[in-house]
Amino acid sequence: MGEMIKVGMADLKVCKYPDNLTTIGLGSCIGIAMYDPSTKVTGLAHIMLPDSTAIRNNTNIAKFADTGIQELYDQMIKKGANRARLVAKIAGGAKMFAISSGASNTINVGDRNAQASRKKLKELGVRLVSEDCGLNYGRTVEIMSEDGRYVIKSVGKPVKSI
């Protein structure tokens, strides 16, 4: 039985079977899991914001969808993943706080994180095979290196696998 490796907020990790990856407390953040079914190279990024270019002097590339997904992809290729076989699954992007301004949709970070993640994956040519995004509750996720199952746990909800 492998190790369950924790990925923190604004962090990313890559592992190989039999190890697995988990990140807790995805609210408006997105957990991007990538997987190569043949080599079982597995990656998980916990991104907080959609776009690194909107913030000056940012040194943490894992915090943003555009740079975090690129870095995860690069690290996975270095570890032996095949770009043609890579698939991705995303979860999170919840609307955690009801914002009662007329422009509430413009500040829904969760939505913007999900959109930015989809866009970057498409740019890289990584197929997004499933997702569990939106709504108003937090998620804890685990990506299983054995078969690429993405397990999603939320308080008061049944565990689901995508």
PDB file of C-alpha atoms in Angstrom:
ATOM      1  CA  MET A   1       0.000   0.000   0.000  1.00  0.00           C
ATOM      2  CA  GLY A   2       1.459   3.332  -1.036  1.00  0.00           C
ATOM      3  CA  GLU A   3       1.618   6.593   0.812  1.00  0.00           C
ATOM      4  CA  MET A   4      -1.135   9.268   0.730  1.00  0.00           C
ATOM      5  CA  ILE A   5       0.812  12.441  -0.081  1.00  0.00           C
ATOM      6  CA  LYS A   6      -0.756  15.736   1.005  1.00  0.00           C
ATOM      7  CA  VAL A   7      -0.870  18.662  -1.397  1.00  0.00           C
ATOM      8  CA  GLY A   8      -1.251  21.992   0.391  1.00  0.00           C
ATOM      9  CA  MET A   9      -3.042  25.132  -0.767  1.00  0.00           C
ATOM     10  CA  ALA A  10      -1.314  26.753  -3.740  1.00  0.00           C
ATOM     11  CA  ASP A  11       0.844  23.650  -4.048  1.00  0.00           C
ATOM     12  CA  LEU A  12       1.340  20.771  -6.466  1.00  0.00           C
ATOM     13  CA  LYS A  13       2.864  17.294  -6.311  1.00  0.00           C
ATOM     14  CA  VAL A  14       3.566  14.427  -8.670  1.00  0.00           C
ATOM     15  CA  CYS A  15       3.854  10.758  -7.688  1.00  0.00           C
ATOM     16  CA  LYS A  16       3.842   7.270  -9.177  1.00  0.00           C
ATOM     17  CA  TYR A  17       1.930   4.127  -8.229  1.00  0.00           C
ATOM     18  CA  PRO A  18       1.517   2.954  -5.453  1.00  0.00           C
ATOM     19  CA  ASP A  19       1.485   6.442  -3.893  1.00  0.00           C
ATOM     20  CA  ASN A  20      -1.663   8.609  -4.058  1.00  0.00           C
ATOM     21  CA  LEU A  21      -2.315  12.337  -3.669  1.00  0.00           C
ATOM     22  CA  THR A  22      -4.860  14.298  -1.632  1.00  0.00           C
ATOM     23  CA  THR A  23      -5.750  17.912  -0.986  1.00  0.00           C
ATOM     24  CA  ILE A  24      -8.228  19.169   1.590  1.00  0.00           C
ATOM     25  CA  GLY A  25     -10.465  22.181   1.803  1.00  0.00           C
ATOM     26  CA  LEU A  26     -11.180  22.999  -1.825  1.00  0.00           C
ATOM     27  CA  GLY A  27     -13.674  25.837  -1.646  1.00  0.00           C
ATOM     28  CA  SER A  28     -13.434  28.236  -4.570  1.00  0.00           C
ATOM     29  CA  CYS A  29     -10.059  26.613  -5.258  1.00  0.00           C
ATOM     30  CA  ILE A  30      -9.705  23.886  -7.885  1.00  0.00           C
ATOM     31  CA  GLY A  31      -7.988  20.549  -7.506  1.00  0.00           C
ATOM     32  CA  ILE A  32      -6.584  19.586 -10.896  1.00  0.00           C
ATOM     33  CA  ALA A  33      -5.686  15.913 -11.146  1.00  0.00           C
ATOM     34  CA  MET A  34      -3.707  14.578 -14.101  1.00  0.00           C
ATOM     35  CA  TYR A  35      -3.036  10.942 -14.821  1.00  0.00           C
ATOM     36  CA  ASP A  36      -1.246   8.702 -17.305  1.00  0.00           C
ATOM     37  CA  PRO A  37      -3.014   5.303 -17.199  1.00  0.00           C
ATOM     38  CA  SER A  38      -0.034   3.460 -18.649  1.00  0.00           C
ATOM     39  CA  THR A  39       2.896   4.731 -16.504  1.00  0.00           C
ATOM     40  CA  LYS A  40       0.567   5.566 -13.555  1.00  0.00           C
ATOM     41  CA  VAL A  41       2.304   8.933 -13.155  1.00  0.00           C
ATOM     42  CA  THR A  42      -0.190  10.988 -11.158  1.00  0.00           C
ATOM     43  CA  GLY A  43      -0.301  14.703 -10.387  1.00  0.00           C
ATOM     44  CA  LEU A  44      -2.438  17.065  -8.332  1.00  0.00           C
ATOM     45  CA  ALA A  45      -2.426  20.863  -8.164  1.00  0.00           C
ATOM     46  CA  HIS A  46      -4.438  22.968  -5.697  1.00  0.00           C
ATOM     47  CA  ILE A  47      -4.903  26.312  -7.429  1.00  0.00           C
ATOM     48  CA  MET A  48      -6.442  29.363  -5.787  1.00  0.00           C
ATOM     49  CA  LEU A  49      -6.730  31.975  -8.537  1.00  0.00           C
ATOM     50  CA  PRO A  50      -7.281  31.918 -12.299  1.00  0.00           C
ATOM     51  CA  ASP A  51      -4.588  34.177 -13.684  1.00  0.00           C
ATOM     52  CA  SER A  52      -1.003  34.880 -12.589  1.00  0.00           C
ATOM     53  CA  THR A  53      -0.694  37.862 -14.925  1.00  0.00           C
ATOM     54  CA  ALA A  54      -3.224  39.786 -12.843  1.00  0.00           C
ATOM     55  CA  ILE A  55      -0.899  39.885  -9.826  1.00  0.00           C
ATOM     56  CA  ARG A  56       2.523  41.459  -9.715  1.00  0.00           C
ATOM     57  CA  ASN A  57       5.521  39.847  -8.025  1.00  0.00           C
ATOM     58  CA  ASN A  58       3.873  36.484  -7.627  1.00  0.00           C
ATOM     59  CA  THR A  59       6.473  33.874  -6.903  1.00  0.00           C
ATOM     60  CA  ASN A  60       4.152  30.970  -6.199  1.00  0.00           C
ATOM     61  CA  ILE A  61       3.381  29.433  -9.588  1.00  0.00           C
ATOM     62  CA  ALA A  62       1.200  26.699  -8.054  1.00  0.00           C
ATOM     63  CA  LYS A  63      -1.307  29.307  -6.850  1.00  0.00           C
ATOM     64  CA  PHE A  64      -2.657  30.102 -10.334  1.00  0.00           C
ATOM     65  CA  ALA A  65      -4.444  28.014 -12.970  1.00  0.00           C
ATOM     66  CA  ASP A  66      -2.309  29.214 -15.881  1.00  0.00           C
ATOM     67  CA  THR A  67       1.117  28.624 -14.315  1.00  0.00           C
ATOM     68  CA  GLY A  68       0.198  25.819 -11.895  1.00  0.00           C
ATOM     69  CA  ILE A  69      -1.277  23.530 -14.551  1.00  0.00           C
ATOM     70  CA  GLN A  70       1.715  24.175 -16.838  1.00  0.00           C
ATOM     71  CA  GLU A  71       4.142  23.287 -14.029  1.00  0.00           C
ATOM     72  CA  LEU A  72       2.174  20.145 -13.091  1.00  0.00           C
ATOM     73  CA  TYR A  73       2.199  19.067 -16.744  1.00  0.00           C
ATOM     74  CA  ASP A  74       5.963  19.701 -17.087  1.00  0.00           C
ATOM     75  CA  GLN A  75       6.787  17.769 -13.901  1.00  0.00           C
ATOM     76  CA  MET A  76       4.631  14.826 -14.993  1.00  0.00           C
ATOM     77  CA  ILE A  77       6.338  14.608 -18.401  1.00  0.00           C
ATOM     78  CA  LYS A  78       9.728  14.678 -16.609  1.00  0.00           C
ATOM     79  CA  LYS A  79       8.569  11.777 -14.434  1.00  0.00           C
ATOM     80  CA  GLY A  80       7.670   9.679 -17.460  1.00  0.00           C
ATOM     81  CA  ALA A  81       4.055  10.560 -18.300  1.00  0.00           C
ATOM     82  CA  ASN A  82       3.191  10.457 -21.995  1.00  0.00           C
ATOM     83  CA  ARG A  83       1.549  13.682 -23.193  1.00  0.00           C
ATOM     84  CA  ALA A  84      -0.740  11.817 -25.597  1.00  0.00           C
ATOM     85  CA  ARG A  85      -2.139   9.628 -22.805  1.00  0.00           C
ATOM     86  CA  LEU A  86      -2.580  12.295 -20.120  1.00  0.00           C
ATOM     87  CA  VAL A  87      -6.119  12.883 -18.904  1.00  0.00           C
ATOM     88  CA  ALA A  88      -7.360  15.409 -16.360  1.00  0.00           C
ATOM     89  CA  LYS A  89     -10.156  15.633 -13.813  1.00  0.00           C
ATOM     90  CA  ILE A  90     -11.068  18.760 -11.864  1.00  0.00           C
ATOM     91  CA  ALA A  91     -13.052  19.410  -8.702  1.00  0.00           C
ATOM     92  CA  GLY A  92     -13.845  22.426  -6.539  1.00  0.00           C
ATOM     93  CA  GLY A  93     -14.677  25.893  -7.753  1.00  0.00           C
ATOM     94  CA  ALA A  94     -17.509  26.298  -5.295  1.00  0.00           C
ATOM     95  CA  LYS A  95     -19.289  29.542  -4.634  1.00  0.00           C
ATOM     96  CA  MET A  96     -18.510  29.610  -0.938  1.00  0.00           C
ATOM     97  CA  PHE A  97     -19.986  32.964  -0.015  1.00  0.00           C
ATOM     98  CA  ALA A  98     -23.192  34.536  -1.186  1.00  0.00           C
ATOM     99  CA  ILE A  99     -22.240  37.986  -2.393  1.00  0.00           C
ATOM    100  CA  SER A 100     -25.155  40.355  -2.457  1.00  0.00           C
ATOM    101  CA  SER A 101     -23.859  42.902  -4.924  1.00  0.00           C
ATOM    102  CA  GLY A 102     -25.470  43.333  -8.310  1.00  0.00           C
ATOM    103  CA  ALA A 103     -22.272  42.146  -9.988  1.00  0.00           C
ATOM    104  CA  SER A 104     -22.017  38.899  -8.034  1.00  0.00           C
ATOM    105  CA  ASN A 105     -21.221  36.847 -11.116  1.00  0.00           C
ATOM    106  CA  THR A 106     -18.108  38.882 -11.862  1.00  0.00           C
ATOM    107  CA  ILE A 107     -16.551  38.044  -8.521  1.00  0.00           C
ATOM    108  CA  ASN A 108     -17.324  34.350  -8.438  1.00  0.00           C
ATOM    109  CA  VAL A 109     -13.726  33.189  -8.134  1.00  0.00           C
ATOM    110  CA  GLY A 110     -14.761  29.524  -8.137  1.00  0.00           C
ATOM    111  CA  ASP A 111     -16.325  29.832 -11.589  1.00  0.00           C
ATOM    112  CA  ARG A 112     -13.378  31.754 -12.944  1.00  0.00           C
ATOM    113  CA  ASN A 113     -10.968  29.170 -11.525  1.00  0.00           C
ATOM    114  CA  ALA A 114     -12.871  26.352 -13.240  1.00  0.00           C
ATOM    115  CA  GLN A 115     -12.981  28.222 -16.565  1.00  0.00           C
ATOM    116  CA  ALA A 116      -9.268  29.082 -16.410  1.00  0.00           C
ATOM    117  CA  SER A 117      -8.433  25.444 -15.600  1.00  0.00           C
ATOM    118  CA  ARG A 118     -10.461  24.141 -18.559  1.00  0.00           C
ATOM    119  CA  LYS A 119      -8.824  26.687 -20.872  1.00  0.00           C
ATOM    120  CA  LYS A 120      -5.269  25.818 -19.814  1.00  0.00           C
ATOM    121  CA  LEU A 121      -5.866  22.058 -20.126  1.00  0.00           C
ATOM    122  CA  LYS A 122      -7.237  22.625 -23.628  1.00  0.00           C
ATOM    123  CA  GLU A 123      -4.161  24.705 -24.550  1.00  0.00           C
ATOM    124  CA  LEU A 124      -1.920  21.852 -23.410  1.00  0.00           C
ATOM    125  CA  GLY A 125      -4.012  19.289 -25.280  1.00  0.00           C
ATOM    126  CA  VAL A 126      -4.873  17.382 -22.074  1.00  0.00           C
ATOM    127  CA  ARG A 127      -8.320  15.779 -22.261  1.00  0.00           C
ATOM    128  CA  LEU A 128     -10.637  16.790 -19.388  1.00  0.00           C
ATOM    129  CA  VAL A 129     -12.541  13.555 -18.788  1.00  0.00           C
ATOM    130  CA  SER A 130     -14.692  14.534 -15.796  1.00  0.00           C
ATOM    131  CA  GLU A 131     -15.338  17.289 -13.320  1.00  0.00           C
ATOM    132  CA  ASP A 132     -17.212  18.065 -10.121  1.00  0.00           C
ATOM    133  CA  CYS A 133     -17.317  21.852  -9.854  1.00  0.00           C
ATOM    134  CA  GLY A 134     -19.514  24.632  -8.566  1.00  0.00           C
ATOM    135  CA  LEU A 135     -22.332  24.534  -6.003  1.00  0.00           C
ATOM    136  CA  ASN A 136     -21.691  25.871  -2.522  1.00  0.00           C
ATOM    137  CA  TYR A 137     -19.750  23.341  -0.493  1.00  0.00           C
ATOM    138  CA  GLY A 138     -16.109  22.481   0.065  1.00  0.00           C
ATOM    139  CA  ARG A 139     -14.444  19.311  -1.124  1.00  0.00           C
ATOM    140  CA  THR A 140     -11.554  17.090  -0.141  1.00  0.00           C
ATOM    141  CA  VAL A 141     -10.148  15.061  -3.042  1.00  0.00           C
ATOM    142  CA  GLU A 142      -7.917  12.026  -3.507  1.00  0.00           C
ATOM    143  CA  ILE A 143      -6.447  10.883  -6.812  1.00  0.00           C
ATOM    144  CA  MET A 144      -5.662   7.153  -6.910  1.00  0.00           C
ATOM    145  CA  SER A 145      -2.584   6.234  -8.932  1.00  0.00           C
ATOM    146  CA  GLU A 146      -3.685   2.645  -9.441  1.00  0.00           C
ATOM    147  CA  ASP A 147      -6.576   3.500 -11.765  1.00  0.00           C
ATOM    148  CA  GLY A 148      -6.950   7.304 -11.897  1.00  0.00           C
ATOM    149  CA  ARG A 149     -10.078   7.343  -9.715  1.00  0.00           C
ATOM    150  CA  TYR A 150     -10.727  10.835  -8.348  1.00  0.00           C
ATOM    151  CA  VAL A 151     -12.481  10.464  -5.001  1.00  0.00           C
ATOM    152  CA  ILE A 152     -14.437  13.475  -3.751  1.00  0.00           C
ATOM    153  CA  LYS A 153     -15.543  13.857  -0.139  1.00  0.00           C
ATOM    154  CA  SER A 154     -17.794  16.600   1.205  1.00  0.00           C
ATOM    155  CA  VAL A 155     -19.313  17.022   4.637  1.00  0.00           C
ATOM    156  CA  GLY A 156     -22.826  15.565   4.758  1.00  0.00           C
ATOM    157  CA  LYS A 157     -22.666  14.179   1.215  1.00  0.00           C
ATOM    158  CA  PRO A 158     -21.958  10.664  -0.061  1.00  0.00           C
ATOM    159  CA  VAL A 159     -18.401  10.014  -1.225  1.00  0.00           C
ATOM    160  CA  LYS A 160     -18.204  10.127  -4.986  1.00  0.00           C
ATOM    161  CA  SER A 161     -15.720   8.896  -7.501  1.00  0.00           C
ATOM    162  CA  ILE A 162     -15.269  10.514 -10.908  1.00  0.00           C
TER     163      ILE A 162
END
